XYZ file of C-alpha atoms in Angstrom:
229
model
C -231.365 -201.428 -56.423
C -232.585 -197.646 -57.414
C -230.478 -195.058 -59.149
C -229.487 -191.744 -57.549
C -228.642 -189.008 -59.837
C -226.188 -186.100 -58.707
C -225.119 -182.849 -60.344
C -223.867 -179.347 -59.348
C -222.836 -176.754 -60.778
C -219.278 -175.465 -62.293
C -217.192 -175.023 -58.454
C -220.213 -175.950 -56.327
C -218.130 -178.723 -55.246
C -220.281 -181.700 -56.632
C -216.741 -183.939 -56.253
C -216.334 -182.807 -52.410
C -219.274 -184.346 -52.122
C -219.009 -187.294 -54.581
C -215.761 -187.924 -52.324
C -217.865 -188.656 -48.947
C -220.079 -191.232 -50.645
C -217.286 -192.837 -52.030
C -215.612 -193.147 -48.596
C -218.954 -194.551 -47.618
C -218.327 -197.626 -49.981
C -220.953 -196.146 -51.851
C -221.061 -197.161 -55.806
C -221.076 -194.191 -58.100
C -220.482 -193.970 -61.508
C -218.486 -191.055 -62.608
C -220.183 -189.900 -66.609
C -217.010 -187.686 -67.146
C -214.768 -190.276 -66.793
C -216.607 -192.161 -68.971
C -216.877 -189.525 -71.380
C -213.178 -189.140 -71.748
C -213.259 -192.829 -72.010
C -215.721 -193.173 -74.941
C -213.343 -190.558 -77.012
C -210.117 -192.397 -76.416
C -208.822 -193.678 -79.961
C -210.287 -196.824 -80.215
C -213.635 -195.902 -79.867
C -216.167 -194.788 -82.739
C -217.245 -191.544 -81.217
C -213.314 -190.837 -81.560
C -213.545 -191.042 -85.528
C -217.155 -189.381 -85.558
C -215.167 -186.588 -83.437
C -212.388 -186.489 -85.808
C -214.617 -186.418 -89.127
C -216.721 -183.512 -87.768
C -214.569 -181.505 -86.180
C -211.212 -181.813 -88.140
C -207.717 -182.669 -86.811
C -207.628 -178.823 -85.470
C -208.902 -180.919 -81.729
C -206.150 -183.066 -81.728
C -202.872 -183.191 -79.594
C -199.492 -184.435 -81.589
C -200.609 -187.365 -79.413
C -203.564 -188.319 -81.369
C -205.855 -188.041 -78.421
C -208.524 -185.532 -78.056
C -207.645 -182.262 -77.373
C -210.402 -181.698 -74.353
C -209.753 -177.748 -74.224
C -209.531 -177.046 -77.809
C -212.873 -179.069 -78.212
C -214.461 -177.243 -75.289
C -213.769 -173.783 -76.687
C -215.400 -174.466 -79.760
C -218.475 -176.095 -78.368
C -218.395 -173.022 -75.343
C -219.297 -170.513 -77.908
C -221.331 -172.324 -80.477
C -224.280 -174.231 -79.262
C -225.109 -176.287 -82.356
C -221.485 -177.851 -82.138
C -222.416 -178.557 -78.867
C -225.348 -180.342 -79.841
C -223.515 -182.171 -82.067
C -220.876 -183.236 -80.102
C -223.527 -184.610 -77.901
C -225.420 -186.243 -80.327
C -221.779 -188.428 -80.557
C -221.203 -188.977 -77.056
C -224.081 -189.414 -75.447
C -225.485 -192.605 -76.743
C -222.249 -194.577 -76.158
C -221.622 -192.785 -72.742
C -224.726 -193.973 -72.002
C -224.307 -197.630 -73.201
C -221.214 -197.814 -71.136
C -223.329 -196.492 -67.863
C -225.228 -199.275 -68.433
C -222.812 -201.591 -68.057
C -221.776 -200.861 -64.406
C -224.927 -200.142 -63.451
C -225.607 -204.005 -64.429
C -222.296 -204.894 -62.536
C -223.331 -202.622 -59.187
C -227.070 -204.830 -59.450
C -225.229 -207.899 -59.815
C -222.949 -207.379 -56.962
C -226.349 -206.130 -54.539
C -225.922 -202.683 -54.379
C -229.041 -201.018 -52.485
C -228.523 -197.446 -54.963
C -225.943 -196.296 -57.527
C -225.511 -193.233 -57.744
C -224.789 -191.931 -61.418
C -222.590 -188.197 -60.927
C -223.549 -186.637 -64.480
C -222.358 -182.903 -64.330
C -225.212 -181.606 -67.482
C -228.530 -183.686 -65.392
C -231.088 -181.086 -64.966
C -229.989 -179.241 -68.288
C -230.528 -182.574 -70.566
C -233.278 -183.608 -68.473
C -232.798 -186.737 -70.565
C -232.020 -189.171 -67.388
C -234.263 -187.743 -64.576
C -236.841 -190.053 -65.710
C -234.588 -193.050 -65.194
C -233.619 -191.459 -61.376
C -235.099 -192.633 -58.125
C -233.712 -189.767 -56.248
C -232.069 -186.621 -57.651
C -229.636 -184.805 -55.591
C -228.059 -181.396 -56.317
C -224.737 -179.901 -54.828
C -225.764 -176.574 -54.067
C -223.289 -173.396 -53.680
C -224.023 -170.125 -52.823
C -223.502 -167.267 -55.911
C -220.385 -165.472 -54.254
C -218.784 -168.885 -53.060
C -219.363 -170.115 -56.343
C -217.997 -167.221 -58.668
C -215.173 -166.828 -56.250
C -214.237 -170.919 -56.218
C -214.018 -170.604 -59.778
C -212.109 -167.976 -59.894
C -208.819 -169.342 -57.341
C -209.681 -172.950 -59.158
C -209.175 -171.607 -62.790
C -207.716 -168.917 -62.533
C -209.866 -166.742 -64.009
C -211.018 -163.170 -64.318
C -214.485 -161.858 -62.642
C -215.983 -161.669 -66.132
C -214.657 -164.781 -67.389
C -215.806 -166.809 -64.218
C -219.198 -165.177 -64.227
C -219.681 -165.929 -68.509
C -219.181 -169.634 -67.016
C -221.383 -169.962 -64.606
C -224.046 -168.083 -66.701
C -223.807 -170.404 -69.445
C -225.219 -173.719 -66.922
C -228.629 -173.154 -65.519
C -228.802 -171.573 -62.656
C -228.244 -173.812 -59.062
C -231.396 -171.994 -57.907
C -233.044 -173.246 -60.881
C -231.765 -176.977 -60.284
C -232.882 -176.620 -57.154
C -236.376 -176.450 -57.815
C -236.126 -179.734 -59.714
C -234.268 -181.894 -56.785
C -235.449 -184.184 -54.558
C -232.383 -183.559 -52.604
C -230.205 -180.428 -52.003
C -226.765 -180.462 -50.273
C -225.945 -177.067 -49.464
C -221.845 -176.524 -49.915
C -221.424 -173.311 -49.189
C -220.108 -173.768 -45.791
C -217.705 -175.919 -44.609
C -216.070 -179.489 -44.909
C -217.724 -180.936 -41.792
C -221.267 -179.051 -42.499
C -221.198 -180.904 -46.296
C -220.152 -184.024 -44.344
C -222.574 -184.261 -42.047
C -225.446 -183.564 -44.929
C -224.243 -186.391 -46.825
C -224.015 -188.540 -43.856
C -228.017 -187.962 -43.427
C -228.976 -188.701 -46.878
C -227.121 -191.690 -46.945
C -228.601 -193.146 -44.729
C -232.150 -191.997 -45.653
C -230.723 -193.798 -49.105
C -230.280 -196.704 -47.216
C -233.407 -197.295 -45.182
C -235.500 -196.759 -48.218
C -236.736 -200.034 -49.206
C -237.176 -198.998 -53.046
C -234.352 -201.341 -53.536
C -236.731 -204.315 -52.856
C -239.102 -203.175 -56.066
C -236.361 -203.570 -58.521
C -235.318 -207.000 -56.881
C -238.698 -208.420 -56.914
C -239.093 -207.286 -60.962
C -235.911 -208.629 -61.536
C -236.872 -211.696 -59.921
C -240.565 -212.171 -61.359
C -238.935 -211.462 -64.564
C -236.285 -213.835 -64.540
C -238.918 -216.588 -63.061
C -241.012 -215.727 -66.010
C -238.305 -216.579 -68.641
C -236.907 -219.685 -66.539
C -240.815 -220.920 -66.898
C -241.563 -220.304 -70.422
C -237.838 -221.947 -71.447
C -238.689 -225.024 -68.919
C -242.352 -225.318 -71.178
C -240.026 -224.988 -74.280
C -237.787 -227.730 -73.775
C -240.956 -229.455 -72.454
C -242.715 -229.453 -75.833
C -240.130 -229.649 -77.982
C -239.027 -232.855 -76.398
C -242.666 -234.242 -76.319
């Protein structure tokens, strides 16, 4: 099994196209839900969240006010980092954890959608593939726009403050263009899925796995030999 990492950009349409690999029976692992999982109350990043930031990002609920959070971190990049510093290590852990349960299970590729790839450049390492959901400017700005509802300006400010698709581009191994249609983003998916699954990279991480489980079956087998001697 090899990982496949995917990103986009804000209203490129990254979950159109997360939606055709799912209908594919394709595993992917979704790091925003995750990341709204790892905040819920009975998790630690919850109380680091709440000791840093104050009660001020709370609902009456108790649960993490997501927009109030975001505004703060939108316009001051060392909350941001900090937030991060929070979340990532325990989003992380818990990616971990189904990637273990798709490799158990005999998945040929997971593919891990995480929205922030190319800007963390953290995780590319990790990737087999990258792929990047690509969106014209115009479509873009004006997706955002109906989606959010938002002003020209507004829209624009948000889209400036990612790095630019053509940027990302550049640093893909894979680019699904979504600026046209349903059937056009389809169809691109359709071919590199199936380029995904005639690559035999899955048999590398099967034969480690194997050699390396072999190995520790041996040495425990010589263990119990000698200790029993």
């Amino acid at each position: 099994m090899f990982l496949v990492g995917l990103s986009g950009g804000i209203a490129s349409g990254k979950s159109t196209v997360v939606a055709v690999f799912r209908e594919l029976g394709c595993a992917v692992i979704d790091a925003d839900v995750i990341a709204r999982q790892v905040v819920q109350p009975h998790f630690l990043a919850y109380q680091q969240i709440v000791h840093y930031f104050g009660s001020e990002v709370l609902l009456e609920s108790g649960e993490i006010n997501r927009e109030a959070l975001g505004n703060i971190i939108f316009s001051q990049p060392e909350k941001r980092q900090l937030l991060n510093s929070i979340t990532h290590p325990q989003i992380q852990r818990e990616m971990l954890k189904q990637i273990f349960k798709y490799f158990v299970l005999g998945y040929r590729y997971v593919i891990l959608d995480i929205p922030l790839l190319f800007e963390t450049n953290t995780l590319t390492k990790f990737m087999k593939h990258t792929v990047l959901v690509y969106s014209d400017p115009q479509t873009q700005l004006s997706r955002l726009m109906k989606r959010n509802g938002l002003a020209q300006a507004e829209a624009e400010a948000r889209i400036a403050s990612q790095l630019p698709l053509d940027e990302k581009c550049k640093l893909a191994d894979h680019v699904i263009d979504n600026s046209g249609d349903w059937e056009s983003t389809r169809r691109q998916v359709l071919r590199l899925h199936s380029q995904l699954e005639d690559s035999l990279d899955f048999l590398v991480v099967r034969l480690v796995a194997v050699t390396a489980v072999a190995g520790i079956g041996g040495l425990m087998c010589f263990l119990f030999r000698h200790f029993l001697s």
